[in-house]
Amino acid sequence: MRRAPAPGLLLPPPPPPPPPPASLLLLLGLLVVLQERGCAAQQYSSDLCSWKGSGLTHESHKKDVEQVYLRCSEGSIEWMYPTGALIINLRPNIASSSSKHWTVCIKPFKDSAGANIYLEKTGELKLLVRDGDHSPTRIHCFSYDEGGLFVEATPQLDISRKITGFQYELINKGTESDLHTISAPCRPCSDTEVLLAVCTSDFVVKGTIQNVINEEEQQDSVIDVSVNRIYRQKTKLFKTAEENSGWRGEIKTLLQCGVRPGEGVFLFTGRVHFGEARLGCAPRFKDFQRMYRQAKDKGLNPCEIGPD
């Protein structure tokens, strides 16, 4: 049995607890950092196709670089209050050996501001879109293997109203019809290009030109088309017309192509880019019938489609 201390005798204070090991201090520090980063990450939203974030999660004096990974062939970037920089990694499900057959196109939002958009490869930057550039030609394209996208915020006194944003698309330029659309959209298509376009285009319709509206600011011509037969359409581009039993829709092409209203029936083909129908090959329908029948007689038509 322990004896009680004598009156007036002071006992020494209990020894302090041993300090936590250095590994525990390091772990606690990492947890704090991860918690802080977790709060910042909650300000961002992304899926496999699009990304949306805010530069307010970065400290104003730091030039943080955010890595963004996207896995789709089309989507969008929306960066509010841009500070620091973004590296956009487009990683669609394509083989690396076929990357030379793909083109990346970006279309900045109408009021996009607050950052420059560069093409980056091995540390070298090539300016694609300058901050505040609202030129009519809003679509910028480059080969997939030329590099990735680097978006860098520009110094701003007030970032409260700045949003940098753009849509992106990856286009397979492996066929002649795609090459025609990208490289020389105004020249007439050869017979081979027409037949390939019929097989590979996002839309193939038979119709007439009702009107052409030239948009000087956008450097586009909008073709109002009355359609009496739809062979294919990727999305609902052409809708039922109230005045007749056919369909009606708009197809855009470059203003420089000089499209004018004219009589006759045409076969319109093309791609859907950024939600809009863009004209590819558009031969007169009687010319398409001729080339289709000739190819079919020789067994050279790349796909079956009724010419009537």
mmCIF file of C-alpha atoms in Angstrom:
data_model
loop_
_atom_site.group_PDB
_atom_site.id
_atom_site.type_symbol
_atom_site.label_atom_id
_atom_site.label_comp_id
_atom_site.label_asym_id
_atom_site.label_seq_id
_atom_site.Cartn_x
_atom_site.Cartn_y
_atom_site.Cartn_z
ATOM 1 C CA MET A 1 0.000 0.000 0.000
ATOM 2 C CA ARG A 2 1.275 3.459 -1.037
ATOM 3 C CA ARG A 3 1.905 5.781 1.901
ATOM 4 C CA ALA A 4 0.186 9.203 1.843
ATOM 5 C CA PRO A 5 2.595 12.141 1.511
ATOM 6 C CA ALA A 6 3.553 13.968 4.619
ATOM 7 C CA PRO A 7 1.858 17.350 5.227
ATOM 8 C CA GLY A 8 3.625 20.188 3.462
ATOM 9 C CA LEU A 9 5.577 17.851 1.125
ATOM 10 C CA LEU A 10 5.281 18.854 -2.564
ATOM 11 C CA LEU A 11 5.257 16.121 -5.164
ATOM 12 C CA PRO A 12 7.076 16.721 -8.505
ATOM 13 C CA PRO A 13 4.723 17.400 -11.437
ATOM 14 C CA PRO A 14 3.983 14.467 -13.737
ATOM 15 C CA PRO A 15 6.324 14.242 -16.755
ATOM 16 C CA PRO A 16 4.924 15.773 -20.014
ATOM 17 C CA PRO A 17 3.657 13.336 -22.640
ATOM 18 C CA PRO A 18 6.244 12.388 -25.255
ATOM 19 C CA PRO A 19 6.078 14.459 -28.495
ATOM 20 C CA PRO A 20 4.379 12.788 -31.435
ATOM 21 C CA PRO A 21 6.776 11.096 -33.826
ATOM 22 C CA ALA A 22 7.837 13.051 -36.885
ATOM 23 C CA SER A 23 5.898 10.698 -39.145
ATOM 24 C CA LEU A 24 2.666 11.568 -37.331
ATOM 25 C CA LEU A 25 3.346 15.316 -37.696
ATOM 26 C CA LEU A 26 3.954 14.807 -41.407
ATOM 27 C CA LEU A 27 0.716 12.849 -41.744
ATOM 28 C CA LEU A 28 -1.270 15.549 -39.946
ATOM 29 C CA GLY A 29 0.270 18.179 -42.219
ATOM 30 C CA LEU A 30 -0.683 16.195 -45.309
ATOM 31 C CA LEU A 31 -4.246 15.824 -44.058
ATOM 32 C CA VAL A 32 -4.533 19.589 -43.648
ATOM 33 C CA VAL A 33 -3.192 20.162 -47.163
ATOM 34 C CA LEU A 34 -5.534 17.561 -48.653
ATOM 35 C CA GLN A 35 -8.500 19.078 -46.844
ATOM 36 C CA GLU A 36 -7.619 22.502 -48.223
ATOM 37 C CA ARG A 37 -7.223 21.112 -51.718
ATOM 38 C CA GLY A 38 -10.445 19.180 -51.365
ATOM 39 C CA CYS A 39 -12.324 22.395 -50.639
ATOM 40 C CA ALA A 40 -10.786 23.964 -53.717
ATOM 41 C CA ALA A 41 -11.570 20.967 -55.893
ATOM 42 C CA GLN A 42 -15.238 21.275 -54.999
ATOM 43 C CA GLN A 43 -15.289 24.555 -56.919
ATOM 44 C CA TYR A 44 -14.672 22.642 -60.147
ATOM 45 C CA SER A 45 -16.987 20.387 -62.111
ATOM 46 C CA SER A 46 -16.087 18.151 -64.987
ATOM 47 C CA ASP A 47 -17.152 15.042 -66.817
ATOM 48 C CA LEU A 48 -15.488 13.144 -69.613
ATOM 49 C CA CYS A 49 -16.427 15.823 -72.130
ATOM 50 C CA SER A 50 -16.575 19.259 -70.481
ATOM 51 C CA TRP A 51 -14.956 21.168 -67.634
ATOM 52 C CA LYS A 52 -16.085 24.164 -65.614
ATOM 53 C CA GLY A 53 -14.025 25.882 -62.945
ATOM 54 C CA SER A 54 -13.135 29.098 -61.151
ATOM 55 C CA GLY A 55 -9.818 30.862 -60.702
ATOM 56 C CA LEU A 56 -10.967 32.136 -57.305
ATOM 57 C CA THR A 57 -9.706 28.892 -55.772
ATOM 58 C CA HIS A 58 -6.155 30.082 -56.509
ATOM 59 C CA GLU A 59 -4.344 32.625 -54.391
ATOM 60 C CA SER A 60 -4.004 35.845 -56.365
ATOM 61 C CA HIS A 61 -0.209 36.028 -56.022
ATOM 62 C CA LYS A 62 0.312 32.461 -57.251
ATOM 63 C CA LYS A 63 0.407 31.298 -60.842
ATOM 64 C CA ASP A 64 -1.121 27.883 -60.343
ATOM 65 C CA VAL A 65 -1.432 25.538 -63.316
ATOM 66 C CA GLU A 66 -4.496 23.317 -63.389
ATOM 67 C CA GLN A 67 -4.450 20.062 -65.361
ATOM 68 C CA VAL A 68 -7.714 19.230 -67.144
ATOM 69 C CA TYR A 69 -8.277 15.808 -68.720
ATOM 70 C CA LEU A 70 -11.068 15.232 -71.244
ATOM 71 C CA ARG A 71 -11.927 11.971 -72.973
ATOM 72 C CA CYS A 72 -14.536 12.960 -75.573
ATOM 73 C CA SER A 73 -14.449 14.037 -79.193
ATOM 74 C CA GLU A 74 -16.417 17.204 -78.367
ATOM 75 C CA GLY A 75 -17.242 19.335 -75.362
ATOM 76 C CA SER A 76 -16.506 22.696 -73.760
ATOM 77 C CA ILE A 77 -14.293 24.582 -71.303
ATOM 78 C CA GLU A 78 -15.670 27.375 -69.086
ATOM 79 C CA TRP A 79 -13.161 29.117 -66.801
ATOM 80 C CA MET A 80 -14.626 31.809 -64.581
ATOM 81 C CA TYR A 81 -12.415 34.497 -62.995
ATOM 82 C CA PRO A 82 -9.290 33.129 -64.737
ATOM 83 C CA THR A 83 -6.011 33.248 -62.817
ATOM 84 C CA GLY A 84 -2.914 31.162 -63.421
ATOM 85 C CA ALA A 85 -3.177 28.706 -66.297
ATOM 86 C CA LEU A 86 -4.898 25.579 -67.580
ATOM 87 C CA ILE A 87 -3.383 22.676 -69.480
ATOM 88 C CA ILE A 88 -6.125 20.977 -71.503
ATOM 89 C CA ASN A 89 -5.349 17.313 -72.137
ATOM 90 C CA LEU A 90 -7.568 15.903 -74.879
ATOM 91 C CA ARG A 91 -7.340 12.135 -74.686
ATOM 92 C CA PRO A 92 -10.095 10.645 -76.836
ATOM 93 C CA ASN A 93 -10.236 6.920 -77.464
ATOM 94 C CA ILE A 94 -8.012 6.923 -80.543
ATOM 95 C CA ALA A 95 -4.794 5.067 -81.245
ATOM 96 C CA SER A 96 -1.670 7.210 -81.020
ATOM 97 C CA SER A 97 -0.638 6.026 -84.480
ATOM 98 C CA SER A 98 -3.789 7.547 -85.984
ATOM 99 C CA SER A 99 -3.421 10.960 -84.314
ATOM 100 C CA LYS A 100 -2.127 12.484 -87.561
ATOM 101 C CA HIS A 101 -5.551 11.837 -89.088
ATOM 102 C CA TRP A 102 -7.358 14.018 -86.542
ATOM 103 C CA THR A 103 -7.928 17.752 -86.438
ATOM 104 C CA VAL A 104 -8.831 19.709 -83.297
ATOM 105 C CA CYS A 105 -11.063 22.764 -83.703
ATOM 106 C CA ILE A 106 -11.970 25.269 -80.997
ATOM 107 C CA LYS A 107 -14.677 27.916 -81.092
ATOM 108 C CA PRO A 108 -14.396 30.595 -78.370
ATOM 109 C CA PHE A 109 -17.565 31.796 -76.697
ATOM 110 C CA LYS A 110 -18.853 35.095 -78.041
ATOM 111 C CA ASP A 111 -17.785 37.101 -74.965
ATOM 112 C CA SER A 112 -14.782 35.002 -73.936
ATOM 113 C CA ALA A 113 -12.201 37.164 -72.127
ATOM 114 C CA GLY A 114 -9.476 37.063 -69.512
ATOM 115 C CA ALA A 115 -6.949 34.653 -71.029
ATOM 116 C CA ASN A 116 -4.849 33.842 -74.073
ATOM 117 C CA ILE A 117 -5.219 30.406 -75.689
ATOM 118 C CA TYR A 118 -2.047 28.779 -76.995
ATOM 119 C CA LEU A 119 -1.036 25.630 -78.807
ATOM 120 C CA GLU A 120 1.734 24.044 -76.730
ATOM 121 C CA LYS A 121 4.251 21.362 -77.667
ATOM 122 C CA THR A 122 7.476 20.533 -75.799
ATOM 123 C CA GLY A 123 7.422 23.877 -74.028
ATOM 124 C CA GLU A 124 6.921 26.039 -77.112
ATOM 125 C CA LEU A 125 3.795 28.192 -77.296
ATOM 126 C CA LYS A 126 1.943 29.288 -80.437
ATOM 127 C CA LEU A 127 -0.820 31.866 -79.935
ATOM 128 C CA LEU A 128 -4.230 30.708 -81.204
ATOM 129 C CA VAL A 129 -6.644 33.203 -79.635
ATOM 130 C CA ARG A 130 -5.565 36.489 -78.068
ATOM 131 C CA ASP A 131 -7.487 37.789 -75.074
ATOM 132 C CA GLY A 132 -10.232 40.122 -76.294
ATOM 133 C CA ASP A 133 -9.989 38.981 -79.933
ATOM 134 C CA HIS A 134 -13.568 38.928 -81.217
ATOM 135 C CA SER A 135 -12.743 38.543 -84.896
ATOM 136 C CA PRO A 136 -15.459 37.092 -87.136
ATOM 137 C CA THR A 137 -13.456 33.936 -87.902
ATOM 138 C CA ARG A 138 -14.055 32.308 -84.561
ATOM 139 C CA ILE A 139 -13.053 28.708 -85.325
ATOM 140 C CA HIS A 140 -9.382 27.750 -85.006
ATOM 141 C CA CYS A 141 -8.176 24.319 -86.148
ATOM 142 C CA PHE A 142 -4.902 22.426 -85.853
ATOM 143 C CA SER A 143 -3.651 18.887 -86.250
ATOM 144 C CA TYR A 144 -4.023 16.714 -83.140
ATOM 145 C CA ASP A 145 -0.325 15.818 -83.123
ATOM 146 C CA GLU A 146 0.745 19.493 -83.264
ATOM 147 C CA GLY A 147 0.346 19.816 -79.504
ATOM 148 C CA GLY A 148 -2.106 20.516 -76.698
ATOM 149 C CA LEU A 149 -4.014 23.538 -75.456
ATOM 150 C CA PHE A 150 -2.503 25.907 -72.891
ATOM 151 C CA VAL A 151 -4.801 28.619 -71.526
ATOM 152 C CA GLU A 152 -3.046 31.399 -69.594
ATOM 153 C CA ALA A 153 -4.843 34.160 -67.708
ATOM 154 C CA THR A 154 -3.782 37.693 -68.564
ATOM 155 C CA PRO A 155 -3.111 40.266 -65.796
ATOM 156 C CA GLN A 156 -6.391 41.917 -64.812
ATOM 157 C CA LEU A 157 -7.243 44.691 -62.386
ATOM 158 C CA ASP A 158 -10.770 43.329 -62.110
ATOM 159 C CA ILE A 159 -11.517 39.682 -62.916
ATOM 160 C CA SER A 160 -15.076 39.773 -61.569
ATOM 161 C CA ARG A 161 -16.678 39.755 -65.009
ATOM 162 C CA LYS A 162 -14.157 37.656 -66.929
ATOM 163 C CA ILE A 163 -15.042 34.231 -68.291
ATOM 164 C CA THR A 164 -12.812 32.367 -70.702
ATOM 165 C CA GLY A 165 -14.631 29.659 -72.578
ATOM 166 C CA PHE A 166 -14.711 27.697 -75.793
ATOM 167 C CA GLN A 167 -16.135 24.609 -77.433
ATOM 168 C CA TYR A 168 -13.859 21.978 -78.910
ATOM 169 C CA GLU A 169 -14.273 19.215 -81.476
ATOM 170 C CA LEU A 170 -12.066 16.496 -82.891
ATOM 171 C CA ILE A 171 -12.592 15.816 -86.593
ATOM 172 C CA ASN A 172 -11.390 12.749 -88.443
ATOM 173 C CA LYS A 173 -9.729 14.064 -91.570
ATOM 174 C CA GLY A 174 -8.949 10.622 -92.907
ATOM 175 C CA THR A 175 -11.447 10.741 -95.772
ATOM 176 C CA GLU A 176 -11.441 12.923 -98.846
ATOM 177 C CA SER A 177 -14.791 14.497 -97.933
ATOM 178 C CA ASP A 178 -13.400 15.669 -94.581
ATOM 179 C CA LEU A 179 -10.290 17.038 -96.250
ATOM 180 C CA HIS A 180 -12.506 18.957 -98.654
ATOM 181 C CA THR A 181 -14.470 20.536 -95.807
ATOM 182 C CA ILE A 182 -11.380 21.527 -93.808
ATOM 183 C CA SER A 183 -8.856 22.546 -96.461
ATOM 184 C CA ALA A 184 -10.834 23.876 -99.436
ATOM 185 C CA PRO A 185 -14.548 24.174 -98.659
ATOM 186 C CA CYS A 186 -15.348 26.365 -101.682
ATOM 187 C CA ARG A 187 -13.987 24.270 -104.538
ATOM 188 C CA PRO A 188 -16.332 21.868 -106.409
ATOM 189 C CA CYS A 189 -16.192 18.246 -105.285
ATOM 190 C CA SER A 190 -14.957 15.525 -107.585
ATOM 191 C CA ASP A 191 -17.187 12.518 -108.308
ATOM 192 C CA THR A 192 -15.216 10.434 -105.815
ATOM 193 C CA GLU A 193 -15.570 13.078 -103.100
ATOM 194 C CA VAL A 194 -19.330 13.299 -103.681
ATOM 195 C CA LEU A 195 -19.792 9.531 -103.397
ATOM 196 C CA LEU A 196 -17.675 9.417 -100.218
ATOM 197 C CA ALA A 197 -19.538 12.399 -98.768
ATOM 198 C CA VAL A 198 -22.861 10.612 -99.310
ATOM 199 C CA CYS A 199 -21.551 7.670 -97.271
ATOM 200 C CA THR A 200 -19.770 9.519 -94.473
ATOM 201 C CA SER A 201 -21.489 12.895 -93.949
ATOM 202 C CA ASP A 202 -23.543 13.797 -90.886
ATOM 203 C CA PHE A 203 -26.422 14.821 -93.129
ATOM 204 C CA VAL A 204 -27.459 13.958 -96.687
ATOM 205 C CA VAL A 205 -30.629 15.611 -98.003
ATOM 206 C CA LYS A 206 -32.285 16.402 -101.317
ATOM 207 C CA GLY A 207 -33.787 19.856 -101.667
ATOM 208 C CA THR A 208 -33.829 23.359 -103.081
ATOM 209 C CA ILE A 209 -32.368 26.703 -102.012
ATOM 210 C CA GLN A 210 -35.076 29.093 -100.825
ATOM 211 C CA ASN A 211 -32.870 31.972 -99.713
ATOM 212 C CA VAL A 212 -29.288 32.886 -98.792
ATOM 213 C CA ILE A 213 -28.492 35.338 -95.986
ATOM 214 C CA ASN A 214 -24.946 36.686 -95.772
ATOM 215 C CA GLU A 215 -23.680 37.324 -92.257
ATOM 216 C CA GLU A 216 -20.837 39.795 -92.710
ATOM 217 C CA GLU A 217 -19.817 39.834 -89.061
ATOM 218 C CA GLN A 218 -19.521 36.044 -88.819
ATOM 219 C CA GLN A 219 -18.182 35.702 -92.385
ATOM 220 C CA ASP A 220 -20.803 33.048 -93.064
ATOM 221 C CA SER A 221 -23.588 32.511 -95.565
ATOM 222 C CA VAL A 222 -26.760 30.894 -94.224
ATOM 223 C CA ILE A 223 -28.574 28.767 -96.812
ATOM 224 C CA ASP A 224 -32.294 28.310 -96.188
ATOM 225 C CA VAL A 225 -33.075 24.868 -97.620
ATOM 226 C CA SER A 226 -36.434 23.275 -98.407
ATOM 227 C CA VAL A 227 -35.979 19.496 -98.192
ATOM 228 C CA ASN A 228 -38.167 16.864 -99.811
ATOM 229 C CA ARG A 229 -36.087 13.814 -98.875
ATOM 230 C CA ILE A 230 -33.763 13.058 -95.962
ATOM 231 C CA TYR A 231 -31.290 10.263 -96.539
ATOM 232 C CA ARG A 232 -29.442 10.830 -93.279
ATOM 233 C CA GLN A 233 -29.162 13.384 -90.485
ATOM 234 C CA LYS A 234 -27.088 13.031 -87.337
ATOM 235 C CA THR A 235 -29.294 15.321 -85.275
ATOM 236 C CA LYS A 236 -32.629 17.030 -85.887
ATOM 237 C CA LEU A 237 -31.239 19.635 -88.261
ATOM 238 C CA PHE A 238 -34.219 19.656 -90.610
ATOM 239 C CA LYS A 239 -37.692 19.975 -89.159
ATOM 240 C CA THR A 240 -41.137 19.502 -90.571
ATOM 241 C CA ALA A 241 -42.222 22.486 -92.629
ATOM 242 C CA GLU A 242 -45.683 23.862 -91.955
ATOM 243 C CA GLU A 243 -46.321 25.024 -95.521
ATOM 244 C CA ASN A 244 -45.782 21.606 -97.151
ATOM 245 C CA SER A 245 -45.104 17.953 -96.467
ATOM 246 C CA GLY A 246 -41.307 18.358 -96.517
ATOM 247 C CA TRP A 247 -38.711 19.707 -94.126
ATOM 248 C CA ARG A 248 -36.894 23.001 -93.639
ATOM 249 C CA GLY A 249 -33.467 23.815 -92.281
ATOM 250 C CA GLU A 250 -30.364 25.992 -92.459
ATOM 251 C CA ILE A 251 -26.908 25.077 -93.715
ATOM 252 C CA LYS A 252 -23.920 27.362 -93.233
ATOM 253 C CA THR A 253 -20.865 27.844 -95.409
ATOM 254 C CA LEU A 254 -18.115 30.431 -95.691
ATOM 255 C CA LEU A 255 -19.086 33.837 -97.038
ATOM 256 C CA GLN A 256 -16.094 33.701 -99.371
ATOM 257 C CA CYS A 257 -17.688 30.783 -101.242
ATOM 258 C CA GLY A 258 -20.208 33.225 -102.736
ATOM 259 C CA VAL A 259 -23.296 30.997 -102.549
ATOM 260 C CA ARG A 260 -26.335 32.572 -104.229
ATOM 261 C CA PRO A 261 -29.995 31.541 -104.516
ATOM 262 C CA GLY A 262 -30.647 29.524 -107.635
ATOM 263 C CA GLU A 263 -33.128 27.205 -109.236
ATOM 264 C CA GLY A 264 -32.754 23.450 -109.351
ATOM 265 C CA VAL A 265 -32.629 20.489 -107.011
ATOM 266 C CA PHE A 266 -29.402 19.745 -105.110
ATOM 267 C CA LEU A 267 -27.998 16.988 -102.942
ATOM 268 C CA PHE A 268 -26.700 18.697 -99.801
ATOM 269 C CA THR A 269 -24.096 16.927 -97.670
ATOM 270 C CA GLY A 270 -21.977 18.119 -94.795
ATOM 271 C CA ARG A 271 -20.932 17.933 -91.167
ATOM 272 C CA VAL A 272 -22.371 19.130 -87.893
ATOM 273 C CA HIS A 273 -19.830 21.449 -86.268
ATOM 274 C CA PHE A 274 -20.556 23.054 -82.894
ATOM 275 C CA GLY A 275 -24.245 22.266 -83.340
ATOM 276 C CA GLU A 276 -24.508 23.828 -86.805
ATOM 277 C CA ALA A 277 -24.864 22.206 -90.215
ATOM 278 C CA ARG A 278 -21.816 23.076 -92.338
ATOM 279 C CA LEU A 279 -21.918 22.493 -96.073
ATOM 280 C CA GLY A 280 -19.699 19.878 -97.672
ATOM 281 C CA CYS A 281 -20.367 18.670 -101.208
ATOM 282 C CA ALA A 282 -23.562 19.933 -102.889
ATOM 283 C CA PRO A 283 -23.880 18.729 -106.494
ATOM 284 C CA ARG A 284 -26.993 19.201 -108.560
ATOM 285 C CA PHE A 285 -29.152 16.153 -107.990
ATOM 286 C CA LYS A 286 -29.140 15.105 -111.657
ATOM 287 C CA ASP A 287 -25.321 15.106 -111.580
ATOM 288 C CA PHE A 288 -25.348 12.953 -108.446
ATOM 289 C CA GLN A 289 -27.700 10.487 -110.146
ATOM 290 C CA ARG A 290 -25.319 10.202 -113.092
ATOM 291 C CA MET A 291 -22.173 9.614 -111.030
ATOM 292 C CA TYR A 292 -23.941 7.225 -108.655
ATOM 293 C CA ARG A 293 -25.273 5.039 -111.474
ATOM 294 C CA GLN A 294 -21.916 4.987 -113.249
ATOM 295 C CA ALA A 295 -20.160 3.908 -110.062
ATOM 296 C CA LYS A 296 -22.809 1.296 -109.326
ATOM 297 C CA ASP A 297 -22.539 -0.204 -112.820
ATOM 298 C CA LYS A 298 -18.782 -0.600 -112.275
ATOM 299 C CA GLY A 299 -19.200 -1.878 -108.735
ATOM 300 C CA LEU A 300 -17.290 1.114 -107.370
ATOM 301 C CA ASN A 301 -19.941 2.874 -105.296
ATOM 302 C CA PRO A 302 -18.709 2.943 -101.650
ATOM 303 C CA CYS A 303 -22.204 2.508 -100.180
ATOM 304 C CA GLU A 304 -25.798 1.914 -101.246
ATOM 305 C CA ILE A 305 -28.196 4.833 -101.350
ATOM 306 C CA GLY A 306 -31.264 5.320 -103.507
ATOM 307 C CA PRO A 307 -30.504 7.972 -106.155
ATOM 308 C CA ASP A 308 -34.171 8.841 -106.741
#
